[in-house]
Amino acid sequence: MALFDKFARLAAARRELARQGVVPFGVEVERIHSATEGEIGGRRVILAGTNNYLGLSFDPDCIAAAREALCAEGTGTTGSRLANGTFAGHLALERELADFYGRRGAIVFSTGYLANLGMLSSLTAPGDVLLVDADCHASIYDGARLSGAEMIRFRHNDPEDLRKRLLRLGARAADAVIVVEGIYSMLGDRAPLAEFAAVRRECGGYLMVDEAHSLGVTGDRGRGVAEEAGVESEVDFIVGTFSKSLGATGGFCVSDRPELEVLRYASRPYVFTASPSPSVIASTRAALSILRQRPALRRRLWANAERLYRGLEALGFRLGADPSPVVAVLLDTREQALAIWAGLIERGVYVNLMIPPATPKGRSLVRCSVSAAHEPEQIDAICAAFADLRGIGAAPSRAPAAGGRGGN
Amino acid sequence: MRDYEEILAEIYQGLQDSGQDRASLTEDTELVGDLGLDSVQVMEMLLEVEDRFNISIPVNILADVVTVRDLARQIQRLTGD
């Protein structure tokens, strides 16, 4: 196979989409007006696919903090955390994250992707075992691969399958690292963390939870699904991102393990990359403070999530999970998903198109994510746009006689 | 250690269940080159095989797997532990 032959399949898929008149991956947001509105294709659209759960990317306090840091500390650190790239703000953010989670320590990474890469690749090494939920994010799989550890997948959200696999490991189970997510990004479903924690108690191992989509979203204090499930003390490592509810970029890990402090020196994705810019650190700190002080944002987020979920459910669309800020509309075919996605843009609504291989079990779907910054009227407008497209993806009735899913 | 033919039969069954045409499958069939499967699809297909033989197949072994034969041999090795 010649060097560039490997791209033939991707190029063909891209041509096929372009032939249908759409470029779903790599949409240009020509202008951005707020956390919930922008312009795509010269058209004003409601943004309902941004993961901007608390709407903080346009919060005046976050912007002011970023602006102040930008003027005082410059546009970038131009260096690694190990060299010249650790400013006072980076350390303050680590202290604030540890305090927020009630943990001994925290590490800040430059992106959420790098947080998983950096943690898994340094925590485990050849000879160790990682047990990874089948639907975990690519960053977890890539981190596992970089570590060289033995990686075993278990069935998605299936504590019994995890249990079986831990038992098969025998004595090795004691040092195995189990990785799950709080809320899964594609379908918005939550991990049964209490059950996973029980399996871990019975069979051994360490538990890592990625709260990327649940920080600021669930739990009494907004710490995520582990808090909501009441099992934080049984989670050894929590990783997360600043690029969703905190409205910036970056990632982190918190833990009570004293080794976390030295782990950073062994973490290549931490060592060999530039640290986050001062303005990013400043807005993240402001956003974390808002997340802690304004639980009303979380209530608004959930009210919007319920409103969208109930609206789409009433229209007869098949939805991916219970109500959550991620509302996935399941379609039978790639073509249906594409038609709905493009039809929504024409009607002034941007959501995410998700097709295999990015989706679990080869499903095609359009994924909405809701924000606390959405006005109820915007949620209603999203539902109205979907209503227009009901002919494409909604079942004519919810009666079982409708025949169920197609055989894709 | 499990019988190679038994493992092969399970792999063929798994591939058939995930939509492949049994008649076109041989030990030389390439999972990526011929069937266009990505690693996630291969792992999904193997879930039943893992249950059947009560093993966990590490994702890492796929790096050395090109053909159905390679896969069967790797699984045979794992059942021998």
PDB file of C-alpha atoms in Angstrom, chain A residues 22-24 27-30 39-47 338-353 385-386 389:
ATOM      1  CA  VAL A  22     -23.204  19.308   2.922  1.00  0.00           C
ATOM      2  CA  VAL A  23     -19.915  19.542   4.788  1.00  0.00           C
ATOM      3  CA  PRO A  24     -20.947  18.338   8.232  1.00  0.00           C
ATOM      4  CA  VAL A  27     -18.579  23.532   9.658  1.00  0.00           C
ATOM      5  CA  GLU A  28     -17.461  27.144   9.628  1.00  0.00           C
ATOM      6  CA  VAL A  29     -19.110  29.154  12.349  1.00  0.00           C
ATOM      7  CA  GLU A  30     -18.763  32.442  10.513  1.00  0.00           C
ATOM      8  CA  GLU A  39     -23.964  32.341  11.997  1.00  0.00           C
ATOM      9  CA  ILE A  40     -23.444  29.378   9.695  1.00  0.00           C
ATOM     10  CA  GLY A  41     -23.803  29.606   5.915  1.00  0.00           C
ATOM     11  CA  GLY A  42     -24.834  33.242   6.211  1.00  0.00           C
ATOM     12  CA  ARG A  43     -27.744  32.228   8.417  1.00  0.00           C
ATOM     13  CA  ARG A  44     -28.331  33.060  12.066  1.00  0.00           C
ATOM     14  CA  VAL A  45     -28.564  29.802  14.014  1.00  0.00           C
ATOM     15  CA  ILE A  46     -29.319  28.707  17.546  1.00  0.00           C
ATOM     16  CA  LEU A  47     -26.317  26.737  18.765  1.00  0.00           C
ATOM     17  CA  LEU A 338     -27.631  13.771   7.422  1.00  0.00           C
ATOM     18  CA  ALA A 339     -31.001  15.012   6.150  1.00  0.00           C
ATOM     19  CA  ILE A 340     -32.140  16.028   9.628  1.00  0.00           C
ATOM     20  CA  TRP A 341     -28.838  17.695  10.412  1.00  0.00           C
ATOM     21  CA  ALA A 342     -28.849  19.713   7.169  1.00  0.00           C
ATOM     22  CA  GLY A 343     -32.579  20.474   7.511  1.00  0.00           C
ATOM     23  CA  LEU A 344     -32.018  21.856  11.003  1.00  0.00           C
ATOM     24  CA  ILE A 345     -29.322  24.241   9.780  1.00  0.00           C
ATOM     25  CA  GLU A 346     -31.688  25.471   7.061  1.00  0.00           C
ATOM     26  CA  ARG A 347     -34.188  26.111   9.828  1.00  0.00           C
ATOM     27  CA  GLY A 348     -31.683  27.984  11.987  1.00  0.00           C
ATOM     28  CA  VAL A 349     -30.544  25.280  14.408  1.00  0.00           C
ATOM     29  CA  TYR A 350     -27.055  23.820  14.739  1.00  0.00           C
ATOM     30  CA  VAL A 351     -26.660  20.378  16.332  1.00  0.00           C
ATOM     31  CA  ASN A 352     -23.940  17.705  15.941  1.00  0.00           C
ATOM     32  CA  LEU A 353     -24.139  15.038  13.276  1.00  0.00           C
ATOM     33  CA  ALA A 385     -37.412  22.927  13.639  1.00  0.00           C
ATOM     34  CA  PHE A 386     -37.420  19.214  14.501  1.00  0.00           C
ATOM     35  CA  LEU A 389     -38.495  17.362   9.870  1.00  0.00           C
TER      36      LEU A 389
END
